Coordinates of C-alpha atoms in Angstrom, one line a residue:
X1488 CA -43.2 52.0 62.7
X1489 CA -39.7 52.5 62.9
X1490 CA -38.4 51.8 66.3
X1491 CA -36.7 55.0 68.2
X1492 CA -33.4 53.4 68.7
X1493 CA -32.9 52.0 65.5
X1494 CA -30.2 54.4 64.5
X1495 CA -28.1 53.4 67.6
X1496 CA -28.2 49.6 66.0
X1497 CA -27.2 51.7 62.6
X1498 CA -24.2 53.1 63.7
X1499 CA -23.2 50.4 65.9
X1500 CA -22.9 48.1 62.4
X1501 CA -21.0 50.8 61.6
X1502 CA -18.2 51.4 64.4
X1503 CA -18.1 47.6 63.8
X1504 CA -17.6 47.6 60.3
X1505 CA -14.9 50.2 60.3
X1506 CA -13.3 48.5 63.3
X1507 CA -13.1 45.2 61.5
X1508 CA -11.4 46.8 58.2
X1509 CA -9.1 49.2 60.6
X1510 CA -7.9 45.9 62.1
X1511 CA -7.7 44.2 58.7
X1512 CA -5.3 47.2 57.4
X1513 CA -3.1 46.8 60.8
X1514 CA -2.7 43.1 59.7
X1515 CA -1.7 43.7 56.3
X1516 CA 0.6 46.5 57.2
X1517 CA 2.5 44.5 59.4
X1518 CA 2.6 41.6 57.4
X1519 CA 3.8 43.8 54.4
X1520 CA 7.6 42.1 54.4
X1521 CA 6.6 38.3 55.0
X1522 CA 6.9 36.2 51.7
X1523 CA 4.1 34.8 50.3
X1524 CA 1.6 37.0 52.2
X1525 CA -1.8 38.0 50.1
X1526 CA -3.0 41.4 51.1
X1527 CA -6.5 40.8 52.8
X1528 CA -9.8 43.3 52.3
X1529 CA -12.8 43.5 53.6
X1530 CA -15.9 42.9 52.0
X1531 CA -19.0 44.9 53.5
X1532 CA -22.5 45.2 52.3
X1533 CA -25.3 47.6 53.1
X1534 CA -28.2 45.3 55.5
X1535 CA -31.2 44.8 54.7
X1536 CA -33.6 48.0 54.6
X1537 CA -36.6 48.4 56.6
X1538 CA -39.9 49.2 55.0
X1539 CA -41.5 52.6 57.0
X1540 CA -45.1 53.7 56.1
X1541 CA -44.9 57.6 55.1
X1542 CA -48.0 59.8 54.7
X1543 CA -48.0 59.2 51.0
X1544 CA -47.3 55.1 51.1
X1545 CA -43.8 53.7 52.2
X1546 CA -40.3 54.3 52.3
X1547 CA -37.2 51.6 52.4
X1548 CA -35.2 53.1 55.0
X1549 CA -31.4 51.9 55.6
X1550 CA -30.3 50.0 58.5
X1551 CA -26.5 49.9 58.0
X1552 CA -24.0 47.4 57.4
X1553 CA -23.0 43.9 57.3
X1554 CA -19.4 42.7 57.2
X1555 CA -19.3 39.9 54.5
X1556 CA -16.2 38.7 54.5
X1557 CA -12.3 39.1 55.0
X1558 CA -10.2 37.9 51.5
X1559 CA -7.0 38.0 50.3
X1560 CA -6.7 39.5 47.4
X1561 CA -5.1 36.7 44.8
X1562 CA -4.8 36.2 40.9
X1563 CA -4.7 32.6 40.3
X1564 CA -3.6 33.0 36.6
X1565 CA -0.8 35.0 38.1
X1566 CA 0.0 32.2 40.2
X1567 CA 0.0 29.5 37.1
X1568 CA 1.8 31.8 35.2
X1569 CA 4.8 31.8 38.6
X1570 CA 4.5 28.5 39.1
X1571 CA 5.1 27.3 35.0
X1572 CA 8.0 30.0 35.3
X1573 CA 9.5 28.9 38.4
X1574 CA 9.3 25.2 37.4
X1575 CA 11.2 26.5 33.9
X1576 CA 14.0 28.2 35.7
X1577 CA 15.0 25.7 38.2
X1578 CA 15.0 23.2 35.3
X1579 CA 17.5 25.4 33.1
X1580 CA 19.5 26.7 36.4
X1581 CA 20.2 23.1 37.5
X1582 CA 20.9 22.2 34.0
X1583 CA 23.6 24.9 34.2
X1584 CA 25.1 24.2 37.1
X1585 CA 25.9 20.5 36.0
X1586 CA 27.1 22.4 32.8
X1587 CA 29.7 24.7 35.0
X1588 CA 31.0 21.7 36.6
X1589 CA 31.6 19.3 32.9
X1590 CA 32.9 22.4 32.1
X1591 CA 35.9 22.6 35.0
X1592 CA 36.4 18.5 34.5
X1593 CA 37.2 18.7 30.5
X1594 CA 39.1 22.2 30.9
X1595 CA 41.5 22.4 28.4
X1596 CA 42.6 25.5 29.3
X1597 CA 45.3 24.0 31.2
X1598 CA 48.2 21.5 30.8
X1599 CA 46.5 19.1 32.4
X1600 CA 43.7 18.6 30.1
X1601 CA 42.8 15.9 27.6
X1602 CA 43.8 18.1 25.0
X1603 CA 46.8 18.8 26.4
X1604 CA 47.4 15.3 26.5
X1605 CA 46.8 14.5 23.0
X1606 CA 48.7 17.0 21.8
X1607 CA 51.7 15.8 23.6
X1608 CA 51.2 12.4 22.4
X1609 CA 51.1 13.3 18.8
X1610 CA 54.1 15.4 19.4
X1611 CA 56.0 12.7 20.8
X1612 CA 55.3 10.0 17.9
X1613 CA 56.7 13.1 15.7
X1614 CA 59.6 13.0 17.4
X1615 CA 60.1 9.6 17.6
X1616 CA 59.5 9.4 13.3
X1617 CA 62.3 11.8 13.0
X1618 CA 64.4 10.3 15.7
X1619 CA 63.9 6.6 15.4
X1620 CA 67.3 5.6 14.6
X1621 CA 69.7 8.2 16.1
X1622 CA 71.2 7.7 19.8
X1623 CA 68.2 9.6 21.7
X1624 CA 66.0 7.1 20.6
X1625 CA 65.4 5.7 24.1
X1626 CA 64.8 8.9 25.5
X1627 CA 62.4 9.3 22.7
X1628 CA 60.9 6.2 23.0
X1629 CA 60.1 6.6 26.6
X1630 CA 58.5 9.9 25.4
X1631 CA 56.3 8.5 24.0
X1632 CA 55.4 6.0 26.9
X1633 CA 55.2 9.1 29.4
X1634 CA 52.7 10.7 26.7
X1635 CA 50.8 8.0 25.9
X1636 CA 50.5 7.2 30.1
X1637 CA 49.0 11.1 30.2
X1638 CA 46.6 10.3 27.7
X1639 CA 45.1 6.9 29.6
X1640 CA 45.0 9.0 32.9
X1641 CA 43.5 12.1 31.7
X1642 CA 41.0 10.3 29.9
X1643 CA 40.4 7.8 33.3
X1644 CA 40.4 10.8 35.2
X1645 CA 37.9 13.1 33.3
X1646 CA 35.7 10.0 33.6
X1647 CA 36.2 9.7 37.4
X1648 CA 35.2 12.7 38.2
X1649 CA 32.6 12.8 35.6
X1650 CA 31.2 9.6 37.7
X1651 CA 31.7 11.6 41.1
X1652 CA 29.6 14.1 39.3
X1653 CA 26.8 11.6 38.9
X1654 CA 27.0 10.2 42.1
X1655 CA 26.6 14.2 43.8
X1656 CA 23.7 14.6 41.5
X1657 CA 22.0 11.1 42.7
X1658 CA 22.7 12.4 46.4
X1659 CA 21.0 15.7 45.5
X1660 CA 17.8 14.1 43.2
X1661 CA 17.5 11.4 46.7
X1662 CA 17.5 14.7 49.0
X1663 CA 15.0 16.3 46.6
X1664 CA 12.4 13.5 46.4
X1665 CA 12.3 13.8 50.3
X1666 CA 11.8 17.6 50.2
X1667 CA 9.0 16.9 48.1
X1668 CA 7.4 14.5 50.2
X1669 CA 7.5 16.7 53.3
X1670 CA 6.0 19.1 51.0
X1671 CA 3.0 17.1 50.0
X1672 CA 2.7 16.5 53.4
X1673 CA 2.6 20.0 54.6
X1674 CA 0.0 20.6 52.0
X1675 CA -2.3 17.9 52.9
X1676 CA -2.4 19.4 56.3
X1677 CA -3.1 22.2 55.8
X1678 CA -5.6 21.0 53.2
X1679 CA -7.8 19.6 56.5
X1680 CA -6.8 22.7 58.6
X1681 CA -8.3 24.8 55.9
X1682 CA -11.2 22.8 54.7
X1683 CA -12.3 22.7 58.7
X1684 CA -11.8 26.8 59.2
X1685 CA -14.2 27.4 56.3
X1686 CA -16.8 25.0 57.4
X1687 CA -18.3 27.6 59.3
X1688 CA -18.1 30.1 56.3
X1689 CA -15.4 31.9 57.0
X1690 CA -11.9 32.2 55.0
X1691 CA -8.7 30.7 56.4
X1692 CA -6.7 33.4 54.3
X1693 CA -3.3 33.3 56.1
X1694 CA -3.5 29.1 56.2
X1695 CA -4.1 29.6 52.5
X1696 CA -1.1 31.5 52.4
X1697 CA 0.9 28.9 53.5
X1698 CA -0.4 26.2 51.5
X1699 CA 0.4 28.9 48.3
X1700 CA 3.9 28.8 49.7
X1701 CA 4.3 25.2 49.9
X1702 CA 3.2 24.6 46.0
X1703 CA 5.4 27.5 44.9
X1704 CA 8.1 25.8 46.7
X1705 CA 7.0 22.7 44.8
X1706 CA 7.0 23.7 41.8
X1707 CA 10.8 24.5 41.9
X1708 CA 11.6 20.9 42.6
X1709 CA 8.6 19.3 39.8
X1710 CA 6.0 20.2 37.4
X1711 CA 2.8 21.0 38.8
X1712 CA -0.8 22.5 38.2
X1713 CA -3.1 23.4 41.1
X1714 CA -6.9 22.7 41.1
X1715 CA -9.1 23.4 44.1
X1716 CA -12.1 22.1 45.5
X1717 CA -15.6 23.4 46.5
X1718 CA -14.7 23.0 49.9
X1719 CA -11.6 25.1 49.5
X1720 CA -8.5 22.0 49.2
X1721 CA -5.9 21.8 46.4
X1722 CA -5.8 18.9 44.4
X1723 CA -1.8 18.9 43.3
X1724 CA -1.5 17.0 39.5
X1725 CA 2.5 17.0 38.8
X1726 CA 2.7 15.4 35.2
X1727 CA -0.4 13.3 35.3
X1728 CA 0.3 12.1 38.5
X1729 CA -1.8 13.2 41.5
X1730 CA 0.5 13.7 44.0
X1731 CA -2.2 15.9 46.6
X1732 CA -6.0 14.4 46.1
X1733 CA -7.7 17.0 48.8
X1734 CA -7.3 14.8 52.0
X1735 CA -5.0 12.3 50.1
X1736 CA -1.5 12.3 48.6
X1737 CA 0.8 10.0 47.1
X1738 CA 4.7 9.1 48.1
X1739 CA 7.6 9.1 46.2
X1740 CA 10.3 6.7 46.6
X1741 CA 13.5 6.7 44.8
X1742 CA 15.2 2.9 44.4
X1743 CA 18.9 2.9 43.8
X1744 CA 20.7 0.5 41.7
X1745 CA 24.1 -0.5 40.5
X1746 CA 25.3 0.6 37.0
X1747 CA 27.8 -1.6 35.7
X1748 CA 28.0 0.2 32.4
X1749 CA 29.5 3.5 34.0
X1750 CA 30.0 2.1 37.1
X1751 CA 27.7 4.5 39.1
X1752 CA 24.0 3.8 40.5
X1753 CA 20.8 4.6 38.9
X1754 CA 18.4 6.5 40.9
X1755 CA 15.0 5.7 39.7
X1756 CA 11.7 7.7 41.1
X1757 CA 8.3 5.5 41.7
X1758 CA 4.9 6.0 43.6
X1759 CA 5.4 4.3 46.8
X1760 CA 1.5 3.6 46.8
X1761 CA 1.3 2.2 43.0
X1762 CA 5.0 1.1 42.2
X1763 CA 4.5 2.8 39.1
X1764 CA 7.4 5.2 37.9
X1765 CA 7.7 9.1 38.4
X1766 CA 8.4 12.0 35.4
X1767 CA 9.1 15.4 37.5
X1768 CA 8.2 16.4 34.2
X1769 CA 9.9 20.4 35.4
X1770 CA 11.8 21.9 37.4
X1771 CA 14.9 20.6 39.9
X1772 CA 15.0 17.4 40.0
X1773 CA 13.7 16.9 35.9
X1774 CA 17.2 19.2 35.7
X1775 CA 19.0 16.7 37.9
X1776 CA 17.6 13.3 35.7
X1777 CA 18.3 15.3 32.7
X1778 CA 21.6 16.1 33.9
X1779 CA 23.1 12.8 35.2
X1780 CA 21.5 10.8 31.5
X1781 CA 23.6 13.3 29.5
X1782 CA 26.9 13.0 31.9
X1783 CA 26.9 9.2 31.3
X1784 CA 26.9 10.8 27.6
X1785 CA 30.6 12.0 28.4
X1786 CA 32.0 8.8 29.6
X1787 CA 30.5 7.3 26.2
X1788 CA 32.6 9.8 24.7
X1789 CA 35.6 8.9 26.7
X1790 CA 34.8 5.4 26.3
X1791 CA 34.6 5.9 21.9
X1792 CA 38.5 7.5 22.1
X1793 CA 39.4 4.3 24.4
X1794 CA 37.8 2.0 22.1
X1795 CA 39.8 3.8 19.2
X1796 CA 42.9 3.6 21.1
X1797 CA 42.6 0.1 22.2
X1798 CA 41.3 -1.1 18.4
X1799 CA 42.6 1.3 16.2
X1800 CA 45.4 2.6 17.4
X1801 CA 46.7 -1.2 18.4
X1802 CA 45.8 -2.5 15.6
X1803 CA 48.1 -0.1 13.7
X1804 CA 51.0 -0.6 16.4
X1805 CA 51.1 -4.4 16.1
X1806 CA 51.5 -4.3 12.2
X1807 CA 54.5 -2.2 12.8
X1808 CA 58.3 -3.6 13.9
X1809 CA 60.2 -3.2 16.9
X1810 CA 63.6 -2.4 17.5
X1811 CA 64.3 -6.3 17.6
X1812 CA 62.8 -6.6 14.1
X1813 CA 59.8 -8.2 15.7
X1814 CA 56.2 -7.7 15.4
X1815 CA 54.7 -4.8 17.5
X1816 CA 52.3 -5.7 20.6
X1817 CA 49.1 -3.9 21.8
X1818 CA 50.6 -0.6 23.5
X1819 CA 47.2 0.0 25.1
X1820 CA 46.3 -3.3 27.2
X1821 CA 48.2 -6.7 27.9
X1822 CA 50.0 -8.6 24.7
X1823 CA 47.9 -11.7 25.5
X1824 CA 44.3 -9.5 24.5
X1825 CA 43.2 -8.7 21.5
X1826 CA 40.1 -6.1 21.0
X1827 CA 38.2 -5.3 18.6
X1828 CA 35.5 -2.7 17.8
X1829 CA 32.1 -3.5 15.5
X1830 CA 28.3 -3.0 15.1
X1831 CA 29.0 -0.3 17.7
X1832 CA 30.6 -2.7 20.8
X1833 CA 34.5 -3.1 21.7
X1834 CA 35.4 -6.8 22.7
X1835 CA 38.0 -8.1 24.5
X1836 CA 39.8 -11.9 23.5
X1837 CA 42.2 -13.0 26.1
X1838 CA 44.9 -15.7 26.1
X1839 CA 42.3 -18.5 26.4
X1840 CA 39.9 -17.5 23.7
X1841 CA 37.6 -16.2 25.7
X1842 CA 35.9 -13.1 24.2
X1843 CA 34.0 -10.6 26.8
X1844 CA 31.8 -7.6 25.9
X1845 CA 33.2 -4.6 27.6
X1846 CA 30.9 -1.8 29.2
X1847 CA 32.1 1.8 28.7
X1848 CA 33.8 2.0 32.1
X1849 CA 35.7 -1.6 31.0
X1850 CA 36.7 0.2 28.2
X1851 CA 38.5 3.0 30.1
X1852 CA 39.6 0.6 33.0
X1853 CA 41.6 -1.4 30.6
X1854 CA 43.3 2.1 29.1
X1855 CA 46.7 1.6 30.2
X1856 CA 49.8 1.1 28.7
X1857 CA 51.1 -2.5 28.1
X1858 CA 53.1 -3.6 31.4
X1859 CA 55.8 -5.2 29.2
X1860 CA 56.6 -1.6 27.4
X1861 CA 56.5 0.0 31.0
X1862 CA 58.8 -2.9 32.2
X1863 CA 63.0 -1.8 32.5
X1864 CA 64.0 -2.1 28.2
X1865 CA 60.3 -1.7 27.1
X1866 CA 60.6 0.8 25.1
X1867 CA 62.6 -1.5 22.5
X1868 CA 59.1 -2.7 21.7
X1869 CA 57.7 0.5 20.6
X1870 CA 56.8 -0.4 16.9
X1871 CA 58.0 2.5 15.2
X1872 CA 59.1 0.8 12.0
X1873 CA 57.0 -0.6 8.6
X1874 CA 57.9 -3.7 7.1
X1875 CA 60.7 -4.1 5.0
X1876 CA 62.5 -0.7 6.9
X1877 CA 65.5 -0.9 8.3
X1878 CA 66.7 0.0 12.0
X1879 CA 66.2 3.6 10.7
X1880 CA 62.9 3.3 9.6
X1881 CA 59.8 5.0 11.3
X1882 CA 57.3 5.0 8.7
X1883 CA 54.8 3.2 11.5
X1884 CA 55.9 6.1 14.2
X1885 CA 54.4 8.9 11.5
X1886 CA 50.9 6.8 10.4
X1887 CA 50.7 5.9 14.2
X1888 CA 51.0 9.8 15.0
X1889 CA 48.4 9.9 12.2
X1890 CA 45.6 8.1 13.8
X1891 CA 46.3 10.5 16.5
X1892 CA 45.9 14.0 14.7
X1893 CA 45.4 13.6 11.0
X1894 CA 43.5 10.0 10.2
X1895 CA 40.0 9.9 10.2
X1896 CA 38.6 6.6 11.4
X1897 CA 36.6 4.7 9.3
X1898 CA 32.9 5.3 9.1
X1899 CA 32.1 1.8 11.3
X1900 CA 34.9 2.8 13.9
X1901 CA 34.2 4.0 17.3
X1902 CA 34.6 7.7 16.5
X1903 CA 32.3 7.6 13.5
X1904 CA 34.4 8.9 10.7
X1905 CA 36.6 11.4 12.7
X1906 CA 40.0 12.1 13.8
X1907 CA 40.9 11.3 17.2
X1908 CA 41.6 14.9 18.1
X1909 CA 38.6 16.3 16.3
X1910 CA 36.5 13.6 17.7
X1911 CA 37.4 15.1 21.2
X1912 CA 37.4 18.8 20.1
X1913 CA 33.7 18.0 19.2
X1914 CA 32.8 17.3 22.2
X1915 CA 34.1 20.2 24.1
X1916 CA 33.1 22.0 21.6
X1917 CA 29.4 21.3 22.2
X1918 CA 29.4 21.2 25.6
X1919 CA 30.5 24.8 25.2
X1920 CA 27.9 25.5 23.0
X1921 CA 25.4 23.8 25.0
X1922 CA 26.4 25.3 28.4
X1923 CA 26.2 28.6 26.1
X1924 CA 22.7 28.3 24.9
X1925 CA 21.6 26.6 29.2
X1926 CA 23.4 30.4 30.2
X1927 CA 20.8 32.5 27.6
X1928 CA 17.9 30.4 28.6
X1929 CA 18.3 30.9 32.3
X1930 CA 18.7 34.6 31.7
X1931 CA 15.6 34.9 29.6
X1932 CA 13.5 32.4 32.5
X1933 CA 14.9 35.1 35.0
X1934 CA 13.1 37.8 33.3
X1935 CA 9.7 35.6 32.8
X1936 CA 9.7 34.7 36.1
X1937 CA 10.4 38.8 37.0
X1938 CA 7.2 39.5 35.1
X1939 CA 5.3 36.9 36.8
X1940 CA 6.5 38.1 40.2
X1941 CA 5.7 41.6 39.1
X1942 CA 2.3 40.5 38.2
X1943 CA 1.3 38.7 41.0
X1944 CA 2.8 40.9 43.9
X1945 CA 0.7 44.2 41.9
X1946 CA -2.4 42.0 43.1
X1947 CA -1.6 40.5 46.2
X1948 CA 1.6 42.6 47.7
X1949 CA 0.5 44.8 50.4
X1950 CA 0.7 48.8 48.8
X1951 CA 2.2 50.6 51.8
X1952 CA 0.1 54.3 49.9
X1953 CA -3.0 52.4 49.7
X1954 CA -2.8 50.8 53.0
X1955 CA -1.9 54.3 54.9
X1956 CA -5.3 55.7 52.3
X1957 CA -7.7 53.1 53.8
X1958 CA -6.2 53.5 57.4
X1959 CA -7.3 57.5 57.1
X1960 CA -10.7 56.3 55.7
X1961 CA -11.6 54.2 57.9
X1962 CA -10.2 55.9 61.2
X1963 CA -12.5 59.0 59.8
X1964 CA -15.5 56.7 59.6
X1965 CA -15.3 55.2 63.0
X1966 CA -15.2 58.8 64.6
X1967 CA -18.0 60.0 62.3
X1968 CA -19.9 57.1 63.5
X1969 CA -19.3 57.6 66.8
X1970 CA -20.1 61.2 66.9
X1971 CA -23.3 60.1 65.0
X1972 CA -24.1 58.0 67.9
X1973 CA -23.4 60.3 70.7
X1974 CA -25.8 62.8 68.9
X1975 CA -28.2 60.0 69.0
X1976 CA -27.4 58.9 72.5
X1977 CA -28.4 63.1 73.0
X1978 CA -31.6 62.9 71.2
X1979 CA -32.7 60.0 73.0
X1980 CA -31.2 61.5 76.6
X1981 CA -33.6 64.5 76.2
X1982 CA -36.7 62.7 74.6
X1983 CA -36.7 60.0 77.6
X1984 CA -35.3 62.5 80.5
X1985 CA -37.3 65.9 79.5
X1986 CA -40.3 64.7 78.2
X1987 CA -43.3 66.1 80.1
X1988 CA -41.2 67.9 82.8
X1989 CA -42.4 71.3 81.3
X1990 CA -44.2 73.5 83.9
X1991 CA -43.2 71.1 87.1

């Protein structure tokens, strides 16, 4: 038989039930503004029924309600599809950023450019072919020295600052690999915290929260994908390499060493634990390698036009004559050196025979005019003249003005079959077009990752309408269960109180 105060147990599951999710709603409405917060329901199920015997057999009578569970409410293809997005983005907005700043170093917009500077140079070897044997020729002549200075300095300069540029980016990718490591960390914690909250059952949804927030704010920095356990901890893969195993995680350490070819140091990321190297794979600090092994790019470009200028171009000057009626000398470099340029290195010979590969940033350290045409009279060795001309002749001045603007070099020279000026109007000319094509693909990422955002806050963003809904619903079914229970209470008052006090 049923017992008499079964009901009050019914209605008690009951208050408690609607208690529980009333509290649940408070939570979630004031967590509605926190980032990374997962709304949270509650799961309730009727109990078990209790078999009565009824005058024709038996009836399954109710006996309220359990509360299951309290979850957050979470989409974990949503959460791939953020992470993959989020990963993409940082990778193209980094890559744009580096792109903005080559842009401001070889800005041509300005009279201090490279361009600039090549123009001027050209100009003043012009001059000096129509000028060569009047009066003005020294002032012509040293013209051309001021111009052909420029040119060395811009070209030293854009490098500079190109290697500043590197070294920034190296600070940032070192600053990066520890944020990521603190990250790991934080997951790992929170991996035990978690793992230890749910041994009893129950779910650790804000700690799970958190951890959600720390791999989101991984993936900005590195590739990642997200698998977790049975016993509720992430196992964090980032390009093959396991960075969080559970209660586990690897260290990354970031070993810096001397360049001599650009004259910078090379950051390289390994596994602390294994010594093996790192691949971000994505996101901020793939942008950042990416970034700094295309910048050493442009000082191999700066380093081809003072190859040119130290083979070519001197080459071309020294079969020319001086005002003296002597052979000309290097104007790039010292007289004593000779360089040349083949299967796709630039050597230096200097007095004593002694031949030396140079690196790029040799190349563009040895850029400057020859001391003895800077020195007081040095201009007189300016080879403007051809064999066989006389003191009026400036047949060299125009092919030297040539290599400058109008004469490709040969196929096996260090521009590869290209003016000088077109050789460096190609190379401004795609980083335009590359910083172009960096600007549409961030804008495009911004919208995936808008969609993403969109998809996963419609599951687990708090809905302010729906929250209010549920608050009503529930407040309703704690008083009717309260009510229910003082009528009970009522029954039970007259059945135990007034029983068998008729007649007395």
């Amino acid at each position: 038989m049923r017992s008499t105060f079964a009901g009050l147990n019914t209605m008690f599951s009951g208050l408690n039930a609607n208690q529980v999710s009333l509290d649940t709603v408070g939570h979630n409405i004031t967590n509605a503004s926190v980032d990374g917060y997962s709304r949270q329901n509650v799961n309730l199920a009727a109990t078990k029924s209790q078999t009565v015997p009824t005058m024709y057999g038996s009836a399954e009578m109710g006996t309220g309600v359990n509360t299951i569970s309290v979850t957050r409410a979470r989409d974990a293809f949503a959460d791939k599809a953020y992470r993959k997005d989020s990963s993409d983005l940082n990778y193209a907005d980094t890559r744009q950023t580096n792109y903005d700043k080559l842009e401001a170093i070889y800005n041509d917009s300005t009279d201090t450019g490279v361009q600039k500077s090549i123009n001027s140079f050209w100009s003043a070897w012009k001059a000096l072919a129509s000028d060569a044997g009047q009066s003005t020729t020294t002032t012509t002549r040293q013209t051309v020295v001021s111009a052909g200075d420029k040119l060395a300095q811009n070209l030293q300069s854009s490098t500079a600052k190109t290697q500043t540029l590197i070294s920034d980016e190296n600070t940032q990718l070192e600053l990066q690999v520890k944020t990521v490591n603190g990250l790991t960390s934080d997951i790992l914690d929170l991996n035990k915290q978690i793992t230890q909250a749910e041994s009893t059952g129950a779910m650790a949804n804000d700690l799970r929260d958190s951890r959600d927030m720390k791999v989101d704010a991984l993936s900005k920095l590195v590739k990642v994908s997200v698998d977790q356990k049975s016993d509720g901890s992430y196992s964090i893969v980032s390009n093959g390499n396991t960075l969080v195993d559970a209660h586990t995680r690897l260290t990354l350490k970031v070993t810096s060493t001397p360049n001599l070819d650009y004259g910078v140091n090379d950051d390289v990321i390994t596994i602390a634990e294994t010594g093996g190297a790192y691949d971000a794979g994505n996101g901020e600090i793939k942008g950042l390698q990416d970034s700094i092994a295309e910048n050493k790019g442009y000082i191999d470009n700066m380093a081809a036009m003072g190859s040119y200028l130290l083979t070519t171009f001197n080459d071309q000057h020294k079969a020319g004559y001086d005002l003296n009626n002597n052979k000309g000398v290097n104007f790039y470099g010292e007289t004593s050196d000779t360089y040349k340029y083949g299967s796709g290195t630039t050597t230096k010979t200097d007095s004593l025979g002694t031949t030396t590969t140079l690196k790029p940033i040799d190349i563009i350290n040895s850029l400057t005019v020859n001391t003895a045409i800077l020195a007081t009279n040095g201009t007189s060795l300016i080879a403007a003249r051809a064999s066989g001309e006389g003191s009026a002749g400036a047949a060299n001045a125009t092919l030297l003005g040539g290599l400058l603007h109008d004469t490709a070099d040969s196929a096996s020279g260090s521009l590869g079959n290209t003016t000088f000026a077109a050789y460096y109007t190609g190379v401004t000319n795609k980083l335009g077009s590359d910083a172009q094509a960096t600007d549409n693909t961030v804008t495009n990422q911004e919208d995936l990752l808008t969609v993403s955002t969109n998809w996963r806050s419609s599951t687990s963003g708090v809905n302010w309408d729906e929250e209010l809904t549920n608050m009503i619903k529930f407040q309703k079914g704690y008083s009717s269960c309260a009510r229910c229970l003082t009528t009970m209470d009522e029954m039970l008052d007259k059945l135990i109180n007034s029983t068998g006090t008729v007649g007395r």
